[in-house]
PDB file of C-alpha atoms and ligand atoms in Angstrom:
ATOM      1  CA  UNK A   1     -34.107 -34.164 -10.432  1.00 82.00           C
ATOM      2  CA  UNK A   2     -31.562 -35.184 -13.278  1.00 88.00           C
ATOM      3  CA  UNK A   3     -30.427 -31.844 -14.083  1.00 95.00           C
ATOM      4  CA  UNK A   4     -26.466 -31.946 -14.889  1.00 97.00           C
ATOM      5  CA  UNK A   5     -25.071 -28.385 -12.879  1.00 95.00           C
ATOM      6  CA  UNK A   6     -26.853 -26.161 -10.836  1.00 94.00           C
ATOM      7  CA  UNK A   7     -27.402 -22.053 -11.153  1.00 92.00           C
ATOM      8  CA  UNK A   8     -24.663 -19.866 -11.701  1.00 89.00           C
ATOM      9  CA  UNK A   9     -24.355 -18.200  -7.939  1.00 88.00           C
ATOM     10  CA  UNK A  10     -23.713 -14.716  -9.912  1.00 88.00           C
ATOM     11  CA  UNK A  11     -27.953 -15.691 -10.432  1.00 89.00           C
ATOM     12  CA  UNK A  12     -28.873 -15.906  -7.016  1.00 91.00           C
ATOM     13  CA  UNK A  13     -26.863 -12.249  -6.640  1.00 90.00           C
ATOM     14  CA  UNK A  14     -29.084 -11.099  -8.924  1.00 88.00           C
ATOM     15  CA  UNK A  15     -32.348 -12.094  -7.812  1.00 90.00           C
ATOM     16  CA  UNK A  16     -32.205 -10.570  -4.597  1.00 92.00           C
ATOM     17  CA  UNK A  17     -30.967  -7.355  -6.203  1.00 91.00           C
ATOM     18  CA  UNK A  18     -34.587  -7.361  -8.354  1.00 91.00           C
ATOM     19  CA  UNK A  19     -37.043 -10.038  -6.842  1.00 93.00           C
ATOM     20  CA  UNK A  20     -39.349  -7.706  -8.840  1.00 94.00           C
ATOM     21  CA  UNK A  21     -37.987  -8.692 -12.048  1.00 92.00           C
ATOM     22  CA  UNK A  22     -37.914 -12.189 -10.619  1.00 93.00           C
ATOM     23  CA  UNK A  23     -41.400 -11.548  -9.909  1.00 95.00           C
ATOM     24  CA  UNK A  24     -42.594 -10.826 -13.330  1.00 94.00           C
ATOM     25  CA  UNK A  25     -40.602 -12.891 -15.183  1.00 93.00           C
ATOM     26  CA  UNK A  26     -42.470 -15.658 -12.847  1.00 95.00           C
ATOM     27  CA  UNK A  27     -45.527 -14.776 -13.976  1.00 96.00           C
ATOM     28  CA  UNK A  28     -44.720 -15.093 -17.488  1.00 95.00           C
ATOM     29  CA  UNK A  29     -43.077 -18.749 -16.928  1.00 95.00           C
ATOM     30  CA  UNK A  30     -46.372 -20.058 -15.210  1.00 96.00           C
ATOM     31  CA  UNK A  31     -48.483 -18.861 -18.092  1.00 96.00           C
ATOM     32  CA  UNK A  32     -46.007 -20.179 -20.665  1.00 95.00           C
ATOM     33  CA  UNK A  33     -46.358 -23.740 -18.334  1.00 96.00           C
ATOM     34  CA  UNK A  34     -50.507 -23.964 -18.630  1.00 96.00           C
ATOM     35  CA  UNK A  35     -50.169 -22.879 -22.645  1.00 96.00           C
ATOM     36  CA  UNK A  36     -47.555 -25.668 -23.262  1.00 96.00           C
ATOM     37  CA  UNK A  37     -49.667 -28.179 -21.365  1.00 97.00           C
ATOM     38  CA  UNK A  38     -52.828 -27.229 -23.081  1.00 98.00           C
ATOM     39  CA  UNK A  39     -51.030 -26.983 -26.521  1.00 97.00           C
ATOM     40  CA  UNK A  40     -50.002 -30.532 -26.069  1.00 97.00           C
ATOM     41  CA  UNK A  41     -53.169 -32.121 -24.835  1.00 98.00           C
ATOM     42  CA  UNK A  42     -55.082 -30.161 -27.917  1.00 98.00           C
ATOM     43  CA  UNK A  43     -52.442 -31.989 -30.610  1.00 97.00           C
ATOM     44  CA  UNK A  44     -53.049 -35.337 -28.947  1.00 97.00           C
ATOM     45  CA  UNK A  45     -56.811 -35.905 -28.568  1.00 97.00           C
ATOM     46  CA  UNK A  46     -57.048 -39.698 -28.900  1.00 96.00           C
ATOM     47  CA  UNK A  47     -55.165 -40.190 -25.429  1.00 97.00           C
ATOM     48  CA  UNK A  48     -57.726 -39.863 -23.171  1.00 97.00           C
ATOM     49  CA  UNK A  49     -55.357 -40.451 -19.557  1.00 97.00           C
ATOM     50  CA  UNK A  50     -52.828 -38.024 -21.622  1.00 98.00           C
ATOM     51  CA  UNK A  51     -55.408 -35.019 -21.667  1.00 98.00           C
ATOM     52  CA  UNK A  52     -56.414 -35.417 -18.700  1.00 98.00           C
ATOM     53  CA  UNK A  53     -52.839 -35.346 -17.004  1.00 98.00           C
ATOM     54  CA  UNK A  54     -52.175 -32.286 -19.227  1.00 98.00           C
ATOM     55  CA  UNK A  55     -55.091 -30.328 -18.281  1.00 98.00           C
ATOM     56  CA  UNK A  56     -54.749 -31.085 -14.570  1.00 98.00           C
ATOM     57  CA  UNK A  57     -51.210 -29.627 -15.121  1.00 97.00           C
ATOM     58  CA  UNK A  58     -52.618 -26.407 -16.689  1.00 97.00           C
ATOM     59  CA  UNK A  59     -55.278 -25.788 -14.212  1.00 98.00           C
ATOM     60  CA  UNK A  60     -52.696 -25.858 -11.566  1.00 97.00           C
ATOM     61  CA  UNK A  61     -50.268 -23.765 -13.463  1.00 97.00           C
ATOM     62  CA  UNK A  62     -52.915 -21.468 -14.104  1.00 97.00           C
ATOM     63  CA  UNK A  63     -53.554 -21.019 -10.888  1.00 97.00           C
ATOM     64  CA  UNK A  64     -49.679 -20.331 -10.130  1.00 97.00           C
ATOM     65  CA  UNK A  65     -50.376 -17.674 -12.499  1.00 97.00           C
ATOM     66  CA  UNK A  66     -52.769 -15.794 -11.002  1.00 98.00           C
ATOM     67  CA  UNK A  67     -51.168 -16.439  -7.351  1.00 98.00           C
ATOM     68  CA  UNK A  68     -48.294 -14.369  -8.574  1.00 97.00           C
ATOM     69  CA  UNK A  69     -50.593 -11.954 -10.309  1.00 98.00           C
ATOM     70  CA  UNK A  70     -51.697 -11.220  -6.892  1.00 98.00           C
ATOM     71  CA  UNK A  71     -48.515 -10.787  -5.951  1.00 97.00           C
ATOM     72  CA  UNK A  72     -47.437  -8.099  -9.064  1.00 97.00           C
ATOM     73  CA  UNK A  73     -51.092  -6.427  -8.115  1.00 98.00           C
ATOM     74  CA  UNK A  74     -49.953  -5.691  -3.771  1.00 97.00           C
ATOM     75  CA  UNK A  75     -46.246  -4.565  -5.261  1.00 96.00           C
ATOM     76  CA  UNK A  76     -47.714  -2.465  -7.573  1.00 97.00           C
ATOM     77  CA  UNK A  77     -45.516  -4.461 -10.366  1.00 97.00           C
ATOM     78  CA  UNK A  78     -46.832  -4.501 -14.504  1.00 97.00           C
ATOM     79  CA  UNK A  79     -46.814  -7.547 -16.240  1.00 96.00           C
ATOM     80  CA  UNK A  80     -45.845  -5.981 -19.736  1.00 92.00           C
ATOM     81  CA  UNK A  81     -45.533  -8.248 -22.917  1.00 94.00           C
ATOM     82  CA  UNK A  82     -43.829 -11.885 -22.311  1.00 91.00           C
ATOM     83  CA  UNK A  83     -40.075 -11.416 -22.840  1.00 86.00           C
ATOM     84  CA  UNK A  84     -38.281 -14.065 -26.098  1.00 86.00           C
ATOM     85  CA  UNK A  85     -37.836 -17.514 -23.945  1.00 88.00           C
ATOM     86  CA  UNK A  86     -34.521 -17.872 -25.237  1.00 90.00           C
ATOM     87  CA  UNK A  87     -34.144 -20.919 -22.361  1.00 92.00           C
ATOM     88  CA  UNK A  88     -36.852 -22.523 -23.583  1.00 93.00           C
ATOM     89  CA  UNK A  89     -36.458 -22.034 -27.253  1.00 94.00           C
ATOM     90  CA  UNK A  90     -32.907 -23.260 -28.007  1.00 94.00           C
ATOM     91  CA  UNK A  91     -33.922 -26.527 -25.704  1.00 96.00           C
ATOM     92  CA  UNK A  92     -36.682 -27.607 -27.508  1.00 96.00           C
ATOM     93  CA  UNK A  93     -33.855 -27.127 -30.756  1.00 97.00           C
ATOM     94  CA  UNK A  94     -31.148 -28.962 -28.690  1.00 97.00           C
ATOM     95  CA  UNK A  95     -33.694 -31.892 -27.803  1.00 97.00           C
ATOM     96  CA  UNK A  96     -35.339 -32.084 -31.632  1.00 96.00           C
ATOM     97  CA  UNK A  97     -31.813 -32.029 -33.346  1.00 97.00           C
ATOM     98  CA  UNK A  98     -30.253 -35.053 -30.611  1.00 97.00           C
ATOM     99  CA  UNK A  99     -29.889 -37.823 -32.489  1.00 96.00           C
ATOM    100  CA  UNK A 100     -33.369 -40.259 -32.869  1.00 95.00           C
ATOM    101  CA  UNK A 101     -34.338 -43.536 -30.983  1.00 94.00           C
ATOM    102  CA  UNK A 102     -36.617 -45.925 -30.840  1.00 94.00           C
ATOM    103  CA  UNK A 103     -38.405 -43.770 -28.370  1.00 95.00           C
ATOM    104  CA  UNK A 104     -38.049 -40.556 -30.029  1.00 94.00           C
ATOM    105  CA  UNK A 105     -41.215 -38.379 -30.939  1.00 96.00           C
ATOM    106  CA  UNK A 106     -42.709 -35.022 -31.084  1.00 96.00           C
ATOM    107  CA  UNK A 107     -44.481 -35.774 -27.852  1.00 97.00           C
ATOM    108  CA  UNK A 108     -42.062 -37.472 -25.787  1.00 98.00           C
ATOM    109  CA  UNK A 109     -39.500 -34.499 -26.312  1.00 98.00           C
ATOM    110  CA  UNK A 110     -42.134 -31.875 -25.997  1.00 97.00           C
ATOM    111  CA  UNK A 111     -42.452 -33.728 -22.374  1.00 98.00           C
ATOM    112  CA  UNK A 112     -39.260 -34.105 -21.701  1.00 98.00           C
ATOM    113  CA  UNK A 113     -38.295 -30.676 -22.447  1.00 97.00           C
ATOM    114  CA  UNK A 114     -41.192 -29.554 -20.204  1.00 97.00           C
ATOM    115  CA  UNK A 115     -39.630 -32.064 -17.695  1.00 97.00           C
ATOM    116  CA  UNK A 116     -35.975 -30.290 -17.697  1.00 96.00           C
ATOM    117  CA  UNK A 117     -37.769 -26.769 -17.803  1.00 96.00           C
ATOM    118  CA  UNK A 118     -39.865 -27.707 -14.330  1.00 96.00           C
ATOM    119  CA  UNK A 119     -36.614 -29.466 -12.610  1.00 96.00           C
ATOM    120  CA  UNK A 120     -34.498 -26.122 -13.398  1.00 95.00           C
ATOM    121  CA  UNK A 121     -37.610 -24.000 -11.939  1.00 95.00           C
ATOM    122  CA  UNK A 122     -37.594 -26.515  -9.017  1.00 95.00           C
ATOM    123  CA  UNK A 123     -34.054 -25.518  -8.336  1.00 95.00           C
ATOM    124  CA  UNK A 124     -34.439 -21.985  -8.518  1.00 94.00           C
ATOM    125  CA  UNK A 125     -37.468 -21.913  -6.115  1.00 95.00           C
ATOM    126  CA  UNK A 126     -34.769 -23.665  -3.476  1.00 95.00           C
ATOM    127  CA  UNK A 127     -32.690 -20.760  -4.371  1.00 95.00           C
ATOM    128  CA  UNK A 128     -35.129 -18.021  -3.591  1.00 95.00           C
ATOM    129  CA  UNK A 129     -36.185 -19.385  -0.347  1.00 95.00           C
ATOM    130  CA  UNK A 130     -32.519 -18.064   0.216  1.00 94.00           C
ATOM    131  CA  UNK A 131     -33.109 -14.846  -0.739  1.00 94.00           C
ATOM    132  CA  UNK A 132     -36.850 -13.726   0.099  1.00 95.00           C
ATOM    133  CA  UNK A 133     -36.545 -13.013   3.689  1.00 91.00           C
ATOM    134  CA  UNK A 134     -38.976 -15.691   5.678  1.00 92.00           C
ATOM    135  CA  UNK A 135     -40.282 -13.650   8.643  1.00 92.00           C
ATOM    136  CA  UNK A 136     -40.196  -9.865   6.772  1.00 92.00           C
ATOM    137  CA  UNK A 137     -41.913 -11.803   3.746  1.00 94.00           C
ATOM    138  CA  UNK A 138     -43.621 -14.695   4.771  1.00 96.00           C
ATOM    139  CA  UNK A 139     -46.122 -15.208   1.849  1.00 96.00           C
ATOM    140  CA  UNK A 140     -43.842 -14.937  -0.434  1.00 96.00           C
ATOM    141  CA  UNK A 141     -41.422 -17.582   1.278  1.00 97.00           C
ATOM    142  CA  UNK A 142     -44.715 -19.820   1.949  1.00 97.00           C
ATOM    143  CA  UNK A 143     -45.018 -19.414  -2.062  1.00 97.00           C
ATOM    144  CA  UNK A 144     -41.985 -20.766  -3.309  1.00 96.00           C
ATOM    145  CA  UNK A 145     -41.932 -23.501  -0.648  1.00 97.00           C
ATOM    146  CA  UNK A 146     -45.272 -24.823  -2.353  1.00 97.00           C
ATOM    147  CA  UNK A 147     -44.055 -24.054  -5.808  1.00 96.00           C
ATOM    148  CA  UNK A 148     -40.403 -25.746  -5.278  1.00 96.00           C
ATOM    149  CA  UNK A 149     -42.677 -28.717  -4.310  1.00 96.00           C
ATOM    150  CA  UNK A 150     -44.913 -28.360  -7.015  1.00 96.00           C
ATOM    151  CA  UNK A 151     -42.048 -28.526  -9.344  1.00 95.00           C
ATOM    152  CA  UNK A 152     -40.733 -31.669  -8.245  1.00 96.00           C
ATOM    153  CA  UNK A 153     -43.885 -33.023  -8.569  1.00 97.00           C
ATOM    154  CA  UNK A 154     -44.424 -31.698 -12.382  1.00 97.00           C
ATOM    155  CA  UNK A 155     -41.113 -33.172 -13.302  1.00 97.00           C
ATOM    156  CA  UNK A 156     -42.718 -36.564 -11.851  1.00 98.00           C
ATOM    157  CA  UNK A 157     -46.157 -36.225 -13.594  1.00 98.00           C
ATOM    158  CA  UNK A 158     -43.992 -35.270 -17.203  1.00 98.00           C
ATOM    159  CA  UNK A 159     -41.278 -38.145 -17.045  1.00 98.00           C
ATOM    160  CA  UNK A 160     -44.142 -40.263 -16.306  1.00 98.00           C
ATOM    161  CA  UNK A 161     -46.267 -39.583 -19.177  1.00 98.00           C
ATOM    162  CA  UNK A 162     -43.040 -39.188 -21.558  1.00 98.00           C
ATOM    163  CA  UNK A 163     -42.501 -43.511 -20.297  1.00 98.00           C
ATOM    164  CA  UNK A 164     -46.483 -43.779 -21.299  1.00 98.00           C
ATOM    165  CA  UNK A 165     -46.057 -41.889 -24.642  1.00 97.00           C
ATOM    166  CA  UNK A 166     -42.965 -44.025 -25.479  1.00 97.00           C
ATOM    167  CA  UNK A 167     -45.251 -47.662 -24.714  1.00 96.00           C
ATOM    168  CA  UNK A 168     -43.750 -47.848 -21.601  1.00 96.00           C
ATOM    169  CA  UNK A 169     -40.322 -48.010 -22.583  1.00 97.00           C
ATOM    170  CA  UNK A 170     -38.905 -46.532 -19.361  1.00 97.00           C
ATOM    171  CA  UNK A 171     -35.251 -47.662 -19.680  1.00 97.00           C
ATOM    172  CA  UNK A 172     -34.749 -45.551 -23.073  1.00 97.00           C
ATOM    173  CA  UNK A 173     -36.907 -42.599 -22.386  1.00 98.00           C
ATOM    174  CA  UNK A 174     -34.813 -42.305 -19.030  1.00 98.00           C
ATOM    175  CA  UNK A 175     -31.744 -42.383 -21.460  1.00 97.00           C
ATOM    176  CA  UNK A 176     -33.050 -40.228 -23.739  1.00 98.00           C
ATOM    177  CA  UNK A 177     -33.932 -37.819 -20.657  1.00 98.00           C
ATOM    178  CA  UNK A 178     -30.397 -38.179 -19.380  1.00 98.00           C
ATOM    179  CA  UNK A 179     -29.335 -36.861 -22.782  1.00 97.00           C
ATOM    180  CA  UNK A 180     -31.877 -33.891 -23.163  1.00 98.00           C
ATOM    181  CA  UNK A 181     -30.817 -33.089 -19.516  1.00 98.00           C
ATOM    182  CA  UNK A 182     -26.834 -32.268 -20.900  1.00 98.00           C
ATOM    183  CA  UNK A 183     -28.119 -30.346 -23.510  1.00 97.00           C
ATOM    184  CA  UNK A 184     -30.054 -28.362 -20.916  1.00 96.00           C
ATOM    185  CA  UNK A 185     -27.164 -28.025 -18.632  1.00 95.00           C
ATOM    186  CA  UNK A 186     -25.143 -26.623 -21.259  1.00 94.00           C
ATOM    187  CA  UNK A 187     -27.671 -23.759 -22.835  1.00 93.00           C
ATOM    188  CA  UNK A 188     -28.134 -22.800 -18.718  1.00 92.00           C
ATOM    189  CA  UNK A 189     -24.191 -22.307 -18.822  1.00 91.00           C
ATOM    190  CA  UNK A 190     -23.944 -20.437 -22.066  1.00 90.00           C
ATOM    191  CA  UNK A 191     -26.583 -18.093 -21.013  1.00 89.00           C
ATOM    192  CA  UNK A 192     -25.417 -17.180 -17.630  1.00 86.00           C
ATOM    193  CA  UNK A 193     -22.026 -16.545 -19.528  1.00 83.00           C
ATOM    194  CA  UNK A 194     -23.487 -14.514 -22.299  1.00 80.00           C
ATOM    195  CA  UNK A 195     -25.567 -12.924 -19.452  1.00 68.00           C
ATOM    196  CA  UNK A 196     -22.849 -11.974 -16.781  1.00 60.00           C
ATOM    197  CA  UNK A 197     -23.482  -8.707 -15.246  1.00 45.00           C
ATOM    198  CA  UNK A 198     -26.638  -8.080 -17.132  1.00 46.00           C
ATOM    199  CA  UNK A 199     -30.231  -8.400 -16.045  1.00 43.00           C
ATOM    200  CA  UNK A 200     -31.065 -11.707 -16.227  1.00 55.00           C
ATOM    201  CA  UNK A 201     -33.508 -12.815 -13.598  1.00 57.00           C
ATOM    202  CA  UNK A 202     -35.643 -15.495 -14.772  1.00 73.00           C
ATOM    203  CA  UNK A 203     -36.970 -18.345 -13.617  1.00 72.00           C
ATOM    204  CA  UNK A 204     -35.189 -20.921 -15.811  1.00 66.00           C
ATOM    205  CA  UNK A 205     -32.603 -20.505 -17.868  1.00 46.00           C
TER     206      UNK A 205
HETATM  207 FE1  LIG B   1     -46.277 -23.578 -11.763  1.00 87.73          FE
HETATM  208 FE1  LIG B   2     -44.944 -26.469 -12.949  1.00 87.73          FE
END
């Protein structure tokens, strides 16, 4: 899906030493997926197709939400207060502060950042199908198999409206995307460095 290195394995380590924290920190992500979406369809009412893409996205991420809400309820897990999205956060800075283009806007790089941020959770749901053990935890595995599909699919739906936001200009937006995506790959990288041997088990990032 465009995204320029893959996890640091130390992350993978780490996930099956606290697929609770991996849990939670889930949870968090999906919620953080439907606000984004329905943040971004409230600031652009006057595209019709655009809201209703974006609000189709939410409903399903909301429903992610409460799927692994389900899960934190049967382990007996809190959800607590949504930890700083420091992932999230310095991409949208990366992506706002790359240098502008024809097809450059508030919208299109609020989409593509949402793009990069689905591929990387795509990734990481092909990771844990490594780790959560498929006949000792089969919903759990049947989860992520959906949601690593899901993903892919999200990615799809969010390049797709970034080429409709920028008139269609597909050729640019994908360079523009290509761009974003190094910026992305290089914040992953810094954090798993500045994170080494800590407790960092999130979804992205
Ligand atoms: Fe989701
Ligand atoms: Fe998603």
């Amino acid at each position: 899906l465009g995204l320029k290195c893959a996890s640091d394995p130390a992350w993978v380590d780490e996930a099956r030493r606290d697929l609770d924290a991996i849990l939670v920190d889930h949870a968090h992500c999906e919620m953080k997926a439907a606000s984004n979406a329905l943040s971004l369809a409230t600031r652009h009412p006057g595209d019709l197709a655009l809201v209703r893409a974006l609000t189709d996205l939410a409903r399903e991420e909301i429903d992610h939400f409460q799927r692994v809400v389900g899960f934190l309820e049967r382990r007996g897990l809190r959800l607590g207060a949504p930890p700083v999205d420091e992932y999230a956060a310095r991409l949208r800075r990366a992506v706002h502060d790359m240098p502008r283009d024809r097809v450059a806007s508030p919208l299109v790089d609020r989409l593509l950042c949402a793009a990069l941020i689905e591929a990387r959770s795509c990734e990481r749901f092909k990771l844990l199908l490594g780790v959560v053990d498929e006949t000792r935890d089969s919903e759990l595995h049947a989860f992520y198999t959906e949601l690593f599909a899901a993903e892919a699919r999200h990615y799809q739906v969010l390049v797709d409206l970034a080429n409709a936001a920028a008139g269609g200009d597909a050729e640019r937006v994908h360079a523009r995307l290509e761009r974003a995506a190094e910026c992305e790959a290089s914040i992953v990288r810094a954090l798993a460095l500045s994170e080494r041997g800590g407790e960092r088990t999130t979804i992205h990032g």
